[in-house]
Every structure is written in C-alpha cells, then in structure tokens.
Short mmCIF file of C-alpha atoms in Angstrom, two decimals:
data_model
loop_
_atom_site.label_atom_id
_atom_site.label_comp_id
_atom_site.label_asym_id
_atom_site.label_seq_id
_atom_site.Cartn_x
_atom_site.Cartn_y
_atom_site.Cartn_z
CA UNK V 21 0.00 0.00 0.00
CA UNK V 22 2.96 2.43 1.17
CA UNK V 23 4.64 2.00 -2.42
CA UNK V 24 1.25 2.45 -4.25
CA UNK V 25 0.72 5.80 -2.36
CA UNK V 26 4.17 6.74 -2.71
CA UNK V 27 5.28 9.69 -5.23
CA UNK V 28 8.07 8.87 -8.13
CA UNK V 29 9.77 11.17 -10.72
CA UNK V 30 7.21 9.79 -13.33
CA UNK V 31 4.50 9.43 -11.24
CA UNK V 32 4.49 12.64 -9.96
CA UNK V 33 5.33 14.19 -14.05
CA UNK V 34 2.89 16.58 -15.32
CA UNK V 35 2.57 16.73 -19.09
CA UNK V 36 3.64 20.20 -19.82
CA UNK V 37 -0.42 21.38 -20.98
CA UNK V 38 -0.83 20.60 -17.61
CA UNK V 39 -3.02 17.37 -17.84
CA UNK V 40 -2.18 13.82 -15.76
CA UNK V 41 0.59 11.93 -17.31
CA UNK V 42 -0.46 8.43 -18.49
CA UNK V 43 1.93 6.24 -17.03
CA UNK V 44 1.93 2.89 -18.60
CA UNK V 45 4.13 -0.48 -17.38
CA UNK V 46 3.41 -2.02 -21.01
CA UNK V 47 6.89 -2.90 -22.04
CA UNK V 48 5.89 -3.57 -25.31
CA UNK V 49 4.15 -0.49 -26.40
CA UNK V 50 7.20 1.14 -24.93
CA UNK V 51 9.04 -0.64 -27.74
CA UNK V 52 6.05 -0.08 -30.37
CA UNK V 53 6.50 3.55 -29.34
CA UNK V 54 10.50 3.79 -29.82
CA UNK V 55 10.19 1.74 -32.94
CA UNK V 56 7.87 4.10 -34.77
CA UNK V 57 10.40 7.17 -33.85
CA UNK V 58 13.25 5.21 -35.22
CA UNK V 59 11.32 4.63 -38.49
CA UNK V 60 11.09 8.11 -38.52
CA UNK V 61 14.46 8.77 -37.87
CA UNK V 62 13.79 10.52 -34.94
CA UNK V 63 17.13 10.65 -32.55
CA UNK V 64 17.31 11.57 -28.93
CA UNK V 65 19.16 14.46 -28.61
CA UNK V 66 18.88 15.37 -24.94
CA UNK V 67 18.76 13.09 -21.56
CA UNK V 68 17.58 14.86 -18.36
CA UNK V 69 18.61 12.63 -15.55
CA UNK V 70 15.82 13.62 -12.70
CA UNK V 71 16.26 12.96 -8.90
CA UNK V 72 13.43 13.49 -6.07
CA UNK V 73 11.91 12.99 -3.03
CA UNK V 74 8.90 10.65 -2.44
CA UNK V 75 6.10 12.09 -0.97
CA UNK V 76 3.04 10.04 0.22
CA UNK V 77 -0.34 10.73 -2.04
CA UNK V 78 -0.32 13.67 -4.73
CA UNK V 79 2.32 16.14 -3.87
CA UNK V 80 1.83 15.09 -0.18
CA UNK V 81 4.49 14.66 3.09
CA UNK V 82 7.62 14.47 1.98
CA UNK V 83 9.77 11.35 2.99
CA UNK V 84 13.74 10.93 2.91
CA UNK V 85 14.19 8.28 -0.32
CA UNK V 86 14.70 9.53 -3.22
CA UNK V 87 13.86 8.25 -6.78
CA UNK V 88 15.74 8.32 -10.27
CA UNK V 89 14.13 8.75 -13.70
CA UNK V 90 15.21 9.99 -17.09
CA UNK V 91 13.51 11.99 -19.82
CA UNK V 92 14.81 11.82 -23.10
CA UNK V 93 14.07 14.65 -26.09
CA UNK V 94 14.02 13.49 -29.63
CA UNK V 95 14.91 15.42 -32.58
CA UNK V 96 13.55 16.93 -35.12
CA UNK V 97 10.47 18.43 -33.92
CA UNK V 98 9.67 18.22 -30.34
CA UNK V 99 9.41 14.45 -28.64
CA UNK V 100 9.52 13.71 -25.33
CA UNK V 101 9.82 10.13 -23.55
CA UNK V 102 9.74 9.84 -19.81
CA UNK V 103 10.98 6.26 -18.06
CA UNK V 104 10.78 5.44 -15.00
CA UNK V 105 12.26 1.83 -13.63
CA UNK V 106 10.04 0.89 -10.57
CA UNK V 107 8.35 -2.69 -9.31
CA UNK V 108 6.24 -2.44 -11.42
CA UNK V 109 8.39 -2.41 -14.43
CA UNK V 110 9.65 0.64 -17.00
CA UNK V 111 6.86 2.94 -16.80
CA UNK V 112 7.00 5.35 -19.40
CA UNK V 113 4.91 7.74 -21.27
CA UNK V 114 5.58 10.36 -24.40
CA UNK V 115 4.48 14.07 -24.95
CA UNK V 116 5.23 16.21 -27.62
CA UNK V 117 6.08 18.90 -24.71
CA UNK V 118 8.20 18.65 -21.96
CA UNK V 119 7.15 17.22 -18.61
CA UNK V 120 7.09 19.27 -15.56
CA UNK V 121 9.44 18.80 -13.17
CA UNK V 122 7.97 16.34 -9.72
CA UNK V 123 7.28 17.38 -6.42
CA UNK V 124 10.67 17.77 -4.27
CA UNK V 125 13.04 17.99 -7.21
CA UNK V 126 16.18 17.68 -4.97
CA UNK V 127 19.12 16.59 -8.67
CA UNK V 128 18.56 17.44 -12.53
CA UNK V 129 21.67 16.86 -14.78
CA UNK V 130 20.99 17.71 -18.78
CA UNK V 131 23.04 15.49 -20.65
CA UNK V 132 23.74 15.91 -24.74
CA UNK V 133 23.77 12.86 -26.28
CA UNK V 134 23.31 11.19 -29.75
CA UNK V 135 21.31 8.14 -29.51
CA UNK V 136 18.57 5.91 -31.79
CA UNK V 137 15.47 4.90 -30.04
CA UNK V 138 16.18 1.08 -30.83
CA UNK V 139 19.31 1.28 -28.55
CA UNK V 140 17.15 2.83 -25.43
CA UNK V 141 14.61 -0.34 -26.97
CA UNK V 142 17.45 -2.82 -26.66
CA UNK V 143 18.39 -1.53 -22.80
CA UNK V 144 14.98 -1.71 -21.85
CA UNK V 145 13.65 -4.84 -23.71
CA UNK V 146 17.43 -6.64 -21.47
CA UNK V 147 16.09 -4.63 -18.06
CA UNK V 148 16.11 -7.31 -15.10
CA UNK V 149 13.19 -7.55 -12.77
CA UNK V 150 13.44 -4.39 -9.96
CA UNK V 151 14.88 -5.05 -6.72
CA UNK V 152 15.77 -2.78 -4.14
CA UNK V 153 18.91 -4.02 -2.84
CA UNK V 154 20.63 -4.81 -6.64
CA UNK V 155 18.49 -3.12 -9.50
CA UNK V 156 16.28 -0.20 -8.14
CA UNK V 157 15.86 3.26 -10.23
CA UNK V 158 18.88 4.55 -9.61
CA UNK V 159 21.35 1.79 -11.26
CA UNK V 160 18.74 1.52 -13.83
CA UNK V 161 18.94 5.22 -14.56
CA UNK V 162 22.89 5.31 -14.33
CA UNK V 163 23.54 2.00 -16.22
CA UNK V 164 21.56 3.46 -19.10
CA UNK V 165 23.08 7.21 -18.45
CA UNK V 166 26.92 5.80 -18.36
CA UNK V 167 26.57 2.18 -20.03
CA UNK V 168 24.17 2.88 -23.03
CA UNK V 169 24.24 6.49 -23.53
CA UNK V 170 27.85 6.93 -22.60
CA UNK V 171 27.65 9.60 -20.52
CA UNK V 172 29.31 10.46 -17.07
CA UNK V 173 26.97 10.79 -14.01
CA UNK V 174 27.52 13.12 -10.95
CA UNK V 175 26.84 10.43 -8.31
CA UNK V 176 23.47 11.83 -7.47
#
C-alpha cells in the first residue's frame, strides 16, 4: 500500500499542458513507441537525468528516499519520452512537450547525447526484474546514463 501511495519522478510528471501523465508499465508499447520514432528517424538528442523525493499521495508529506528517472528529447520536432524503472516495471509515457518537473526535485543533470530509439529499446527490452537491494531506479537510470548512452553521471 505504502509503495502504491508513494510519489516517483514519473509518477508525480505533469505533461507540460498541464493534464495527468499516463503512465503505462506495457513494455511492449514502450518498444512499439520507440520503434515508430526510429522509423522516422527521430534521434534523442537530450537526456535529463531527474532525482526526487517521495512524498506520500499527490504532492503530499515528503519522505527521505529519493527516486531516479530519465527523460529523453528526440529530434527533429519536439518528442519527449519519460521512463521510470520501478516494481512495477519501466513505466514510461511520451508528450510532444516537456514534462514538468515532480514534487521535491532535490538533482537534474541535462546530458547531450546522440542516440537511436532502438538502442534505449534494446536496454529496456534486457532490463532485469526491480529489486531494491541490486536493481532499483537509480542503477537503472545510471547503467543506461553511463553504459548505453555513454555519458558520465555526478553520483546523485
């Protein structure tokens, strides 16, 4: 119940018209999704590594863990993909806008990078189940930052 109620980077990400984000755990319409932007030859440009606090409920008490997730901007035009690694699985959702930023932002690091949807597809379709002693958001978020993308993370 505590984890339900619990606030994440994704969970608590407002699409930037200011409507509910539609989370979804559906791995493979994550992949359907980054697919169809590869096919047209849409190329992330941007990652925006995004560290919070929980809170409990909707923008409720804060408590002391934090939580990892990543939004990634595509190029051309404007495309926006938001993953977040939790129990549940990658939840992820796109916008054609950014996301605003959660509740409690407490780390944001804008990385540029040069990267084809189908590798991000690749990571995420090889993504172990969640565990919170040996694959939680954070190594998620840094094994894709560092690993995949080739970037190098402030310890956050």
């Amino acid at each position: 119940q505590l984890a339900q109620a619990a606030g994440c980077a994704s969970c608590s990400l407002d699409k930037g018209d200011g409507g509910d984000a539609e989370h979804d755990a559906n791995l493979e319409g994550l992949i359907q999704l980054l697919g169809g932007l590869a096919a047209r030859r849409i190329e992330f440009t941007e990652a925006h590594y995004i560290v919070n606090w929980w809170t409990l409920g909707d923008g409720g008490m804060w408590i002391p863990l934090k939580h990892h997730g990543i939004v990634l901007r595509g190029a051309p035009g404007s495309h926006f993909v938001a993953l977040d690694f939790s129990k549940r699985g990658i939840l992820w959702d796109y916008d054609t806008q950014m996301f605003a930023m959660p509740d409690y932002p407490c780390d944001v690091e804008v990385f540029a990078i040069r990267a084809s949807p189908m590798l991000i597809a690749n990571y995420c379709r090889q993504t172990s189940e969640f565990d919170f002693f040996s694959n939680d958001c954070s190594k998620w978020c840094e094994e894709l930052l560092e690993d995949v993308l080739k970037v190098s993370v402030t310890k956050l």
